[in-house]
mmCIF file of C-alpha atoms in Angstrom:
data_model
loop_
_atom_site.group_PDB
_atom_site.id
_atom_site.type_symbol
_atom_site.label_atom_id
_atom_site.label_comp_id
_atom_site.label_asym_id
_atom_site.label_seq_id
_atom_site.Cartn_x
_atom_site.Cartn_y
_atom_site.Cartn_z
ATOM 1 C CA MET A 312 2.870 13.548 14.978
ATOM 2 C CA SER A 313 5.759 13.666 12.601
ATOM 3 C CA PHE A 314 9.272 11.975 12.712
ATOM 4 C CA PHE A 315 12.599 13.249 12.112
ATOM 5 C CA VAL A 316 11.493 16.780 10.871
ATOM 6 C CA TYR A 317 14.466 18.183 8.702
ATOM 7 C CA ASN A 318 14.719 19.682 5.578
ATOM 8 C CA ALA A 319 16.945 17.620 3.120
ATOM 9 C CA SER A 320 16.926 20.226 0.189
ATOM 10 C CA SER A 321 19.913 22.358 -0.372
ATOM 11 C CA GLU A 322 20.045 26.185 0.672
ATOM 12 C CA GLU A 323 19.272 27.220 -3.280
ATOM 13 C CA GLY A 324 15.970 24.979 -3.324
ATOM 14 C CA GLU A 325 17.682 22.230 -5.411
ATOM 15 C CA ARG A 326 17.383 18.500 -4.496
ATOM 16 C CA VAL A 327 20.541 17.129 -2.775
ATOM 17 C CA PRO A 328 21.833 14.089 -4.938
ATOM 18 C CA ALA A 329 20.423 10.774 -3.560
ATOM 19 C CA GLU A 330 24.120 9.106 -3.535
ATOM 20 C CA ILE A 331 24.761 12.112 -0.499
ATOM 21 C CA MET A 332 21.594 12.371 1.055
ATOM 22 C CA SER A 333 20.600 10.759 4.188
ATOM 23 C CA VAL A 334 17.101 9.128 4.911
ATOM 24 C CA THR A 335 17.107 10.267 8.465
ATOM 25 C CA ASN A 336 16.835 14.107 6.704
ATOM 26 C CA PHE A 337 13.128 13.130 5.902
ATOM 27 C CA THR A 338 9.877 13.784 7.380
ATOM 28 C CA VAL A 339 7.270 10.911 7.890
ATOM 29 C CA THR A 340 3.724 11.958 9.041
ATOM 30 C CA PRO A 341 0.278 10.508 9.265
ATOM 31 C CA CYS A 342 -2.092 12.023 6.339
ATOM 32 C CA SER A 343 -5.372 11.284 4.702
ATOM 33 C CA VAL A 344 -5.410 9.078 1.702
ATOM 34 C CA GLN A 345 -6.638 12.324 -0.251
ATOM 35 C CA GLU A 346 -3.105 13.592 0.470
ATOM 36 C CA ILE A 347 -1.198 11.071 -1.294
ATOM 37 C CA ARG A 348 -3.769 9.385 -3.714
ATOM 38 C CA GLU A 349 -2.234 11.192 -6.716
ATOM 39 C CA PHE A 350 1.122 10.470 -5.714
ATOM 40 C CA VAL A 351 0.393 6.622 -5.112
ATOM 41 C CA GLU A 352 -1.582 6.209 -8.499
ATOM 42 C CA LYS A 353 1.530 7.401 -10.296
ATOM 43 C CA TRP A 354 4.558 5.875 -8.568
ATOM 44 C CA HIS A 355 2.988 2.306 -7.387
ATOM 45 C CA TYR A 356 3.218 -0.400 -10.127
ATOM 46 C CA SER A 357 -0.511 -1.031 -9.579
ATOM 47 C CA GLY A 358 -1.548 2.317 -10.834
ATOM 48 C CA ASN A 359 -4.600 2.854 -8.487
ATOM 49 C CA ILE A 360 -6.284 2.683 -4.951
ATOM 50 C CA ASN A 361 -9.584 1.869 -6.147
ATOM 51 C CA GLY A 362 -11.436 -0.721 -3.865
ATOM 52 C CA LEU A 363 -8.899 -0.619 -0.727
ATOM 53 C CA ARG A 364 -10.409 -0.315 2.745
ATOM 54 C CA VAL A 365 -8.121 2.165 4.065
ATOM 55 C CA SER A 366 -7.289 2.605 7.613
ATOM 56 C CA HIS A 367 -3.848 4.482 8.222
ATOM 57 C CA CYS A 368 -1.924 6.575 5.593
ATOM 58 C CA PHE A 369 1.705 8.040 5.687
ATOM 59 C CA ALA A 370 3.547 10.558 3.678
ATOM 60 C CA LEU A 371 7.379 10.596 3.209
ATOM 61 C CA TYR A 372 8.487 14.268 2.759
ATOM 62 C CA ASP A 373 11.836 15.867 1.918
ATOM 63 C CA GLY A 374 11.083 19.401 2.909
ATOM 64 C CA ASP A 375 7.902 20.480 1.312
ATOM 65 C CA GLU A 376 8.260 17.904 -1.577
ATOM 66 C CA LEU A 377 6.278 14.520 -1.231
ATOM 67 C CA ILE A 378 8.651 11.651 -2.078
ATOM 68 C CA GLY A 379 6.763 8.766 -0.446
ATOM 69 C CA GLY A 380 3.371 7.348 0.375
ATOM 70 C CA MET A 381 2.278 4.282 2.383
ATOM 71 C CA ILE A 382 -1.452 3.167 2.696
ATOM 72 C CA PHE A 383 -2.592 0.517 5.085
ATOM 73 C CA GLY A 384 -5.933 -0.999 5.408
ATOM 74 C CA SER A 385 -8.138 -4.334 5.901
ATOM 75 C CA MET A 386 -6.782 -7.281 4.469
ATOM 76 C CA ALA A 387 -7.732 -7.785 0.527
ATOM 77 C CA MET A 388 -9.239 -11.281 0.728
ATOM 78 C CA ALA A 389 -11.942 -11.826 3.210
ATOM 79 C CA ASN A 390 -11.672 -13.856 6.270
ATOM 80 C CA ALA A 391 -7.856 -14.261 5.657
ATOM 81 C CA TRP A 392 -6.902 -12.559 8.778
ATOM 82 C CA LYS A 393 -8.493 -15.543 10.363
ATOM 83 C CA ARG A 394 -4.913 -17.493 9.573
ATOM 84 C CA TYR A 395 -2.770 -14.624 11.677
ATOM 85 C CA ALA A 396 -5.053 -13.113 14.335
ATOM 86 C CA ASP A 397 -7.878 -13.492 16.847
ATOM 87 C CA ALA A 398 -9.806 -10.714 15.539
ATOM 88 C CA GLU A 399 -9.778 -8.903 12.278
ATOM 89 C CA GLU A 400 -9.284 -5.630 14.141
ATOM 90 C CA ASP A 401 -5.996 -6.944 15.302
ATOM 91 C CA ILE A 402 -4.398 -6.943 11.913
ATOM 92 C CA ILE A 403 -4.051 -4.722 8.938
ATOM 93 C CA GLU A 404 -2.302 -5.149 5.548
ATOM 94 C CA LEU A 405 0.350 -2.676 4.045
ATOM 95 C CA ARG A 406 -1.469 -2.239 0.817
ATOM 96 C CA ARG A 407 0.506 0.315 -0.971
ATOM 97 C CA LEU A 408 4.090 1.528 -0.763
ATOM 98 C CA CYS A 409 6.164 3.576 -3.343
ATOM 99 C CA CYS A 410 8.862 6.376 -3.292
ATOM 100 C CA ILE A 411 10.039 8.555 -6.082
ATOM 101 C CA ASP A 412 13.292 6.747 -8.060
ATOM 102 C CA ASP A 413 15.631 9.289 -6.624
ATOM 103 C CA THR A 414 16.096 8.464 -3.028
ATOM 104 C CA PRO A 415 18.541 7.050 -0.995
ATOM 105 C CA LYS A 416 19.634 3.240 -0.413
ATOM 106 C CA ASN A 417 17.297 2.234 2.563
ATOM 107 C CA THR A 418 14.860 5.115 2.098
ATOM 108 C CA GLU A 419 11.939 2.372 1.781
ATOM 109 C CA SER A 420 12.686 0.344 4.943
ATOM 110 C CA TYR A 421 13.475 3.520 6.735
ATOM 111 C CA PHE A 422 9.831 4.751 5.875
ATOM 112 C CA ILE A 423 8.311 1.556 6.960
ATOM 113 C CA GLY A 424 10.186 1.641 10.169
ATOM 114 C CA ALA A 425 8.854 4.854 11.358
ATOM 115 C CA ALA A 426 5.026 4.018 10.249
ATOM 116 C CA LEU A 427 5.265 0.797 12.302
ATOM 117 C CA ARG A 428 6.596 2.813 15.412
ATOM 118 C CA TRP A 429 3.761 5.123 15.049
ATOM 119 C CA LEU A 430 1.190 2.262 14.750
ATOM 120 C CA LYS A 431 2.758 0.793 17.792
ATOM 121 C CA VAL A 432 2.429 3.787 19.976
ATOM 122 C CA ASN A 433 -0.851 5.057 18.583
ATOM 123 C CA THR A 434 -3.101 2.268 17.769
ATOM 124 C CA ASP A 435 -3.861 -1.362 19.441
ATOM 125 C CA ILE A 436 -3.028 -3.005 15.855
ATOM 126 C CA LYS A 437 -1.097 -6.242 16.880
ATOM 127 C CA LEU A 438 0.148 -7.655 13.248
ATOM 128 C CA VAL A 439 1.052 -6.236 9.904
ATOM 129 C CA ILE A 440 1.113 -8.091 7.117
ATOM 130 C CA SER A 441 2.145 -7.588 3.419
ATOM 131 C CA TYR A 442 3.003 -9.351 0.548
ATOM 132 C CA ALA A 443 5.923 -9.093 -1.773
ATOM 133 C CA ASP A 444 4.733 -9.346 -5.291
ATOM 134 C CA ALA A 445 7.025 -11.927 -7.145
ATOM 135 C CA HIS A 446 5.627 -10.813 -10.927
ATOM 136 C CA TYR A 447 7.484 -7.645 -10.481
ATOM 137 C CA GLY A 448 10.651 -9.333 -9.128
ATOM 138 C CA HIS A 449 9.980 -8.483 -5.400
ATOM 139 C CA ALA A 450 11.104 -11.044 -2.970
ATOM 140 C CA GLY A 451 10.789 -8.966 0.358
ATOM 141 C CA THR A 452 14.123 -7.053 1.075
ATOM 142 C CA ILE A 453 12.516 -4.069 2.437
ATOM 143 C CA TYR A 454 10.293 -6.302 4.924
ATOM 144 C CA LYS A 455 13.383 -8.354 5.967
ATOM 145 C CA ALA A 456 15.423 -5.212 6.956
ATOM 146 C CA THR A 457 12.614 -3.972 8.936
ATOM 147 C CA ASN A 458 12.214 -7.564 10.995
ATOM 148 C CA PHE A 459 9.008 -8.807 9.053
ATOM 149 C CA GLU A 460 8.990 -12.661 9.182
ATOM 150 C CA HIS A 461 8.425 -14.773 5.990
ATOM 151 C CA VAL A 462 5.505 -17.059 6.849
ATOM 152 C CA GLY A 463 5.050 -18.582 3.422
ATOM 153 C CA MET A 464 3.592 -17.847 -0.150
ATOM 154 C CA THR A 465 -0.016 -17.364 -1.596
ATOM 155 C CA SER A 466 -1.524 -19.476 -4.238
ATOM 156 C CA LYS A 467 -1.037 -18.664 -7.853
ATOM 157 C CA GLY A 468 -3.813 -15.625 -8.625
ATOM 158 C CA ARG A 469 -4.672 -13.353 -11.553
ATOM 159 C CA VAL A 470 -5.427 -9.677 -11.597
ATOM 160 C CA ILE A 471 -7.599 -7.777 -14.423
ATOM 161 C CA MET A 472 -5.550 -5.071 -16.544
ATOM 162 C CA HIS A 473 -7.555 -2.316 -17.816
ATOM 163 C CA ALA A 474 -5.893 1.068 -19.326
ATOM 164 C CA GLY A 475 -2.300 0.058 -18.168
ATOM 165 C CA LYS A 476 -3.520 -0.342 -14.159
ATOM 166 C CA GLN A 477 -3.661 -3.519 -12.078
ATOM 167 C CA PHE A 478 -7.046 -4.309 -10.658
ATOM 168 C CA HIS A 479 -7.899 -7.149 -7.770
ATOM 169 C CA ASP A 480 -9.847 -9.625 -9.201
ATOM 170 C CA LYS A 481 -12.617 -8.815 -6.751
ATOM 171 C CA THR A 482 -12.867 -5.515 -7.983
ATOM 172 C CA ILE A 483 -15.886 -6.289 -10.259
ATOM 173 C CA ARG A 484 -17.704 -7.437 -6.907
ATOM 174 C CA THR A 485 -17.048 -4.244 -5.227
ATOM 175 C CA TYR A 486 -20.599 -2.859 -4.037
ATOM 176 C CA TYR A 487 -22.209 0.043 -2.096
ATOM 177 C CA THR A 488 -25.536 0.762 -1.156
ATOM 178 C CA ASP A 489 -27.421 3.804 -2.591
ATOM 179 C CA ARG A 490 -29.696 6.249 -1.005
ATOM 180 C CA HIS A 491 -32.541 4.438 -1.975
ATOM 181 C CA GLY A 492 -31.365 1.179 -0.388
ATOM 182 C CA VAL A 493 -30.501 -0.562 -3.582
ATOM 183 C CA ARG A 494 -27.115 -2.448 -3.511
ATOM 184 C CA ARG A 495 -25.092 -1.135 -6.874
ATOM 185 C CA LEU A 496 -21.551 -1.834 -7.990
ATOM 186 C CA LYS A 497 -19.196 1.226 -7.423
ATOM 187 C CA PRO A 498 -18.716 3.195 -10.405
ATOM 188 C CA PHE A 499 -14.815 2.055 -10.925
ATOM 189 C CA ALA A 500 -15.969 -1.543 -10.494
ATOM 190 C CA GLN A 501 -18.964 -1.254 -13.190
ATOM 191 C CA ASN A 502 -16.059 0.327 -15.549
ATOM 192 C CA VAL A 503 -13.901 -2.354 -15.222
ATOM 193 C CA LYS A 504 -16.689 -4.914 -15.468
ATOM 194 C CA ASP A 505 -17.699 -3.165 -18.552
ATOM 195 C CA ALA A 506 -14.262 -3.397 -20.018
ATOM 196 C CA LEU A 507 -13.913 -6.892 -19.314
ATOM 197 C CA GLU A 508 -17.225 -7.507 -21.330
ATOM 198 C CA SER A 509 -15.925 -5.406 -24.266
ATOM 199 C CA GLY A 510 -12.656 -7.162 -24.366
ATOM 200 C CA GLU A 511 -11.026 -3.754 -23.170
ATOM 201 C CA ALA A 512 -9.624 -5.389 -20.018
ATOM 202 C CA PHE A 513 -8.371 -8.919 -19.547
ATOM 203 C CA TYR A 514 -7.209 -11.280 -16.881
ATOM 204 C CA GLU A 515 -3.635 -12.070 -16.430
ATOM 205 C CA SER A 516 -2.164 -14.897 -14.176
ATOM 206 C CA ARG A 517 0.153 -13.978 -11.507
ATOM 207 C CA PRO A 518 2.896 -16.105 -9.777
ATOM 208 C CA PRO A 519 2.460 -16.866 -5.891
ATOM 209 C CA LYS A 520 3.290 -13.932 -3.645
ATOM 210 C CA HIS A 521 5.770 -14.041 -0.778
ATOM 211 C CA ILE A 522 3.892 -13.344 2.837
ATOM 212 C CA TYR A 523 5.439 -11.105 5.317
ATOM 213 C CA LEU A 524 4.028 -10.598 8.998
ATOM 214 C CA LYS A 525 5.384 -8.155 11.596
ATOM 215 C CA ARG A 526 4.378 -8.393 15.260
ATOM 216 C CA LEU A 527 4.032 -5.032 17.033
ATOM 217 C CA ARG A 528 2.796 -6.313 20.284
#
């Protein structure tokens, strides 16, 4: 289903300047990860979505133009759900959120709000968790605007930097089982591991992140 179906472009087909555009002119719709993969990898600061366990995705459109992408999925840290929920399926993490630069104020909070309403109506999910990355100057303003609760800070961490992209440090432990029943590293994980060994990739320390929680029911 979609929300607020309206074409925010001018009659001539040119984008309306952000300062006079309304966020309620945009369309928010559930989508496949393939529909927004390229967009998210371009506009999200991490530069990639490899390794995400994806459960729900949403696209933000201005008419026919994709201007935002959002990905929800299982929590990145194994068993971390136990701190917040009775069962793993009760909670999902907002893993990626990004929009093009030229959007009106409050676009992201509008986008999140529409996605949360869809999840509340169409799923049994009880909690949504997300993290604001202080390394990139994020304090969680958009989460506060959509009534998330600040529930603490993570510990300090580290990421792997490779070819201008950021990878979680568990990337090099991302496996699959091939058709012969052999457990192997996924190709992107093997590439990152090889790059670490060759010195092309490196670990980088990160400060604690802000933790935000939203109850849907």
